[in-house]
Amino acid sequence: MSIYDFIFYLFAAITVGSALLVVSSDNIVRSAFYLLATFFGVSGLYVLLGADFVAVTQIMVYIGGILILLLFGVMLTSNITNVEIKKGMKNLLPAIIGIGILLGAVISMMIDTRWKINVGEIPQTTSYEIGKLLITDYVLIFELLGILLLIALIGAASMARRERSK
Amino acid sequence: MVEVGLTHFLVVSSFLFAFGLYAILTRKNAILVLMGIELLLNAANINFVAFSRYGNFGLNGQLMALFVIVLAAAEAAIALAIVLNIYKTFGHVNVDEIDNLKE
Amino acid sequence: MTESSLISLAVTILFLPLVGFIIVLLFGKRYEKLYLVEVGLITVALLLSIFVGFIKLTNYVNDTIITQFTWIDLGNVPSIGHLTINLGIMIDNVTVIMLFVVTLISALVHYFSIAYMAGDKRFSRYFAYLGIFTFSMLGIVIADNLLMIYIFWELVGLSSYLLIGFWYEKKTASDASMKAFLTNRIGDIGMFIGILILFTNYHTFSFAEIFEQISNGVVPFGSNGWLTAAGILIFLGAVGKSAQVPLHVWLPDAMEGPTPVSALIHAATMVAAGVYLVARIFPLLTADAMIVIAVVGAITSIFAASIALTQNDIKKVLAYSTVSQLGYMIMALGVGAYTFAFFHLVTHAFFKGLMFLGSGSVIHSMHHEQDMRNMGGLKKKMPITYITFLIGTLAISGVPLTSGFLSKDGLLAGTWAFGNLTGHYLIPIIGFVVAGMTAFYMFRLVIMTFHGEPRNQHKYDHAHESPKLMTIPLIILASLSIFIFYTPNPAAPADGWFYNWIQTPATVVPEDARFEFMKSDSHRVEGTEINNYGGSGSENAVVTHSEMYENEMHNVHYPAMILSIILAGLGILFAFLMYHWKKISADKLAEKLKPLYNLSYNKWYADEIYSYLFIQRTHDLSRFIAWFDSTIVDGIVNYSATFTRGVANIAGWFDTYIVDGFVNFTAFVNGFAGLALRKMQTGKVQTYIVYVVFSVIIILLIIRPF
């Protein structure tokens, strides 16, 4: 078992374990913090796959941005001191059956399929190449995403304000 | 134990996907449902990067992952705005009690 | 100044009035002073067209500047090949002169209208309409192809409809506008068919390309007859617009519009468009087509002149005089006197515009009195109007030292030469008779309006000279009716620069379809000896065919001039004898020639004849169709209704027992299914997602069984 394998199993364990805790925890704030661990594990997996830039982005955007947003949502929609979060489960039986079958089907498919493996050279650093691709081949998508973010910003602001202005 | 390869990453992402789906289906709090969605997106991202690495697609998969992250950020902002609106309208964020669609 | 910048300037001139139209139409209601924008833009257009004309006539006098662009690309059309429809702009000497004439008259009418229309409740809309009218007229002028001419031709029809019917509250005005529109449409159909004949054969609308193909010997459907037909059909459009017999009836009625509009439409622009069109297609007219054109023009000129003799409405006299003069121009084109036809178009535009504006000034001061029998003695009250109007009258009568004398004289010489060369002497005879009649009725108008004692003291007391905005356009136009603007020698128009600018274009029709005198020089006939009166060379010089007409015109020039002066003098003398000195009683003369007088006074009963021939027949046809409808069609309908009722009864029974039974059964099944499905519709998002998950699982199992 090489170091690479060891590190992979470590991060995989962090990811899957904390994800399980996210969905099973009773406390919503605690769920949020487990989610942090999941994101961290995923970014570790990215590093293992040679995607350093994506890994860093994962940490910055998910952990720095999205997670904070979710925590804000928690605080704004529930009275922290008087924690009264409905934590019950619904559809438990059909969900577990359905997801069990689905998980089994997907995993068996992943394992059985004979993937065409063609490992290329792992680049030392990807940020230079990614930057170049972003302003050449992917420039249109890049611009469109910028516009999308702007629209999302304005839309979110206007949706959140609407009630107050009444 | 076999050497870590593509399949390992795919299995991890499958688990993440299943847990995300589980959260979406069973949790009553809208914010927890959102967290499930984030898990789904992460599972997809892992697949992108893994296939990119083992399929010799260069950086294309990684770029897709980046775009997904951007979309996730936008989605989270909008979704939270929706959640806030739901909170203002209903006084709670429990998705199981919101069944206006039935009418 | 390059050629391309001339083109862009011409396009600018074209679009300036349109810009004014849009601005005034959209915002004119809110900002009352906005009509000044339209007036300003038309002034700019006038200055630009003077500039363009100056550059063109000094730097590029012999060039024809054409720019084309593809409007519609039809791609590859079976059996034709690659087909495109091009639009383009052509600037030659005719174009620049027309640009100047149109913008000048239009600008003067704008100024005049500011005073004349003051206080009208749709004041700014009126200026917007003037703008669109000017735009469409300029479009005709600069077009290089028949399609563009046709488009703007219809636009002129539309805008004249708007202007003639401007006071649409008046029934007569709205009727007149409709009459003008419909009458024009008859001619336009002919024109459209003519254009299509050419397009079917040559696959282009461009003049230059059509002419080139004809000169290469390609005639429509391989026959000269079709070429003649195309020429005459396109000429039909001109018959409508230029109010030739038999489509002249709209023009006198169109006097219901505001008087400055009459000046614009009936002097310089719309009616001139017909003449302009014939001038543009001149090279493709065969000898047969030209004879038709000449005869139509001659009939129109004498017909309208005979009506003008007896009319009492000041504008009606001018209207029929316009029709008569237009007939002159068409006749001149028909006999090949291209230069003089166009020359007369220009001079007529100025002096007829002058007279219409002058009559507008009179009508304005007489508080919208148009009947000449209520006027008289106005020359003391309105000196400027009187003098300018008199100059215009002298010009139209063909008195020496005026522009009208130059053009009319040359035109009559052209018809005479044509008579000499072909033997069609009736055309010059009509021309000279009309010249005398014109002098008579125009002076009758002047004497009845301005001379003598006032016949209506009350109206006379209120009459006054018009404001400067109205008199200055009159003065400008009057000065343009003097010979000096056209030639330094008042007796010989051929010495003038106008004659050098406007050359008769070479005809392109096949040799055997031309007049003898229009054959090309290569067909020089040996032994054709005609005395060369030019005196430049040897006696009995052999002249070529192309020189025959010029020579003949030269020969008859002085006789024609003397004869026309005598006839004009006679006409003027009679007018004074009858209306000024009252030596001959007009009433008694009318009594003696009662049938003729009635015929003329009632406009040859043209309206009544048309009413009987076409309108009554249309009514009859409608009545017949109505009868057909109510008895036969309705009979069939009623019968089928009975039949249907029978069928309906059977179908009804079938419906009640069989179809309904089936429907009820279906409804029951559906209701049951709905009951089951309703349980699934919880309205909760997560339940739906569960369904999605199970659906995905089923799909997975289908595509990949374990």
Tab-separated table of C-alpha atoms in Angstrom, chain B:
chain	number	residue	atom	x	y	z
B	1	MET	CA	-5.863	-4.575	-2.137
B	2	VAL	CA	-5.842	-3.239	-5.630
B	3	GLU	CA	-4.042	-0.094	-6.479
B	4	VAL	CA	-6.172	3.004	-6.268
B	5	GLY	CA	-7.615	3.812	-9.699
B	6	LEU	CA	-10.549	5.418	-11.395
B	7	THR	CA	-13.078	3.053	-9.890
B	8	HIS	CA	-12.188	4.045	-6.355
B	9	PHE	CA	-12.941	7.659	-7.013
B	10	LEU	CA	-16.176	6.748	-8.765
B	11	VAL	CA	-17.291	4.690	-5.788
B	12	VAL	CA	-16.593	7.544	-3.401
B	13	SER	CA	-18.601	9.900	-5.603
B	14	SER	CA	-21.432	7.340	-5.762
B	15	PHE	CA	-21.603	7.339	-1.982
B	16	LEU	CA	-21.629	11.124	-1.868
B	17	PHE	CA	-24.398	11.122	-4.444
B	18	ALA	CA	-26.490	8.643	-2.484
B	19	PHE	CA	-26.106	10.608	0.761
B	20	GLY	CA	-27.019	13.849	-1.008
B	21	LEU	CA	-30.101	12.250	-2.443
B	22	TYR	CA	-30.986	10.854	0.930
B	23	ALA	CA	-30.802	14.337	2.463
B	24	ILE	CA	-32.969	15.789	-0.248
B	25	LEU	CA	-35.590	13.103	0.134
B	26	THR	CA	-35.861	12.826	3.870
B	27	ARG	CA	-34.869	16.062	5.614
B	28	LYS	CA	-37.630	18.472	6.476
B	29	ASN	CA	-35.532	21.589	6.805
B	30	ALA	CA	-35.025	23.452	3.533
B	31	ILE	CA	-31.432	24.306	4.385
B	32	LEU	CA	-30.578	20.687	4.923
B	33	VAL	CA	-32.103	19.940	1.541
B	34	LEU	CA	-29.773	22.563	0.133
B	35	MET	CA	-26.807	20.863	1.727
B	36	GLY	CA	-27.897	17.644	0.021
B	37	ILE	CA	-27.853	19.409	-3.295
B	38	GLU	CA	-24.325	20.597	-2.624
B	39	LEU	CA	-23.304	17.026	-1.961
B	40	LEU	CA	-24.774	15.955	-5.299
B	41	LEU	CA	-22.830	18.646	-7.093
B	42	ASN	CA	-19.618	17.590	-5.376
B	43	ALA	CA	-20.184	13.999	-6.395
B	44	ALA	CA	-20.556	15.076	-9.995
B	45	ASN	CA	-17.434	17.200	-9.709
B	46	ILE	CA	-15.361	14.317	-8.473
B	47	ASN	CA	-16.491	12.323	-11.499
B	48	PHE	CA	-15.507	15.147	-13.833
B	49	VAL	CA	-12.039	15.482	-12.416
B	50	ALA	CA	-11.493	11.752	-12.175
B	51	PHE	CA	-12.500	11.064	-15.750
B	52	SER	CA	-10.389	13.981	-16.861
B	53	ARG	CA	-7.395	12.476	-15.071
B	54	TYR	CA	-7.826	8.872	-16.182
B	55	GLY	CA	-9.301	9.491	-19.628
B	56	ASN	CA	-6.534	11.802	-20.738
B	57	PHE	CA	-8.891	14.672	-21.458
B	58	GLY	CA	-6.354	17.244	-20.426
B	59	LEU	CA	-7.830	20.035	-18.412
B	60	ASN	CA	-11.308	19.986	-19.899
B	61	GLY	CA	-12.827	18.022	-17.023
B	62	GLN	CA	-11.246	20.315	-14.476
B	63	LEU	CA	-12.708	23.332	-16.263
B	64	MET	CA	-16.126	21.744	-16.143
B	65	ALA	CA	-15.677	21.226	-12.432
B	66	LEU	CA	-14.775	24.893	-12.070
B	67	PHE	CA	-17.902	25.922	-13.945
B	68	VAL	CA	-19.986	23.678	-11.740
B	69	ILE	CA	-18.521	25.352	-8.680
B	70	VAL	CA	-19.482	28.756	-10.091
B	71	LEU	CA	-22.995	27.537	-10.816
B	72	ALA	CA	-23.201	26.106	-7.323
B	73	ALA	CA	-22.338	29.469	-5.863
B	74	ALA	CA	-25.043	31.174	-7.921
B	75	GLU	CA	-27.520	28.442	-7.045
B	76	ALA	CA	-26.761	28.717	-3.349
B	77	ALA	CA	-27.356	32.476	-3.394
B	78	ILE	CA	-30.684	32.151	-5.201
B	79	ALA	CA	-31.781	29.194	-3.133
B	80	LEU	CA	-31.117	31.035	0.091
B	81	ALA	CA	-33.091	34.002	-1.182
B	82	ILE	CA	-35.938	31.614	-1.889
B	83	VAL	CA	-35.595	30.083	1.547
B	84	LEU	CA	-35.753	33.526	3.123
B	85	ASN	CA	-38.896	34.272	1.152
B	86	ILE	CA	-40.417	31.002	2.254
B	87	TYR	CA	-39.570	31.903	5.804
B	88	LYS	CA	-41.235	35.279	5.454
B	89	THR	CA	-44.324	33.764	3.864
B	90	PHE	CA	-44.846	30.685	6.013
B	91	GLY	CA	-42.930	31.515	9.141
B	92	HIS	CA	-40.901	28.321	8.859
B	93	VAL	CA	-38.719	26.515	6.356
B	94	ASN	CA	-40.125	23.034	6.573
B	95	VAL	CA	-40.529	21.662	3.090
B	96	ASP	CA	-42.956	18.946	4.171
B	97	GLU	CA	-45.510	21.517	5.212
B	98	ILE	CA	-45.332	23.492	2.013
B	99	ASP	CA	-47.822	21.803	-0.256
B	100	ASN	CA	-49.349	24.715	-2.109
B	101	LEU	CA	-48.558	22.863	-5.305
B	102	LYS	CA	-51.475	20.549	-4.528
B	103	GLU	CA	-54.018	23.259	-4.966
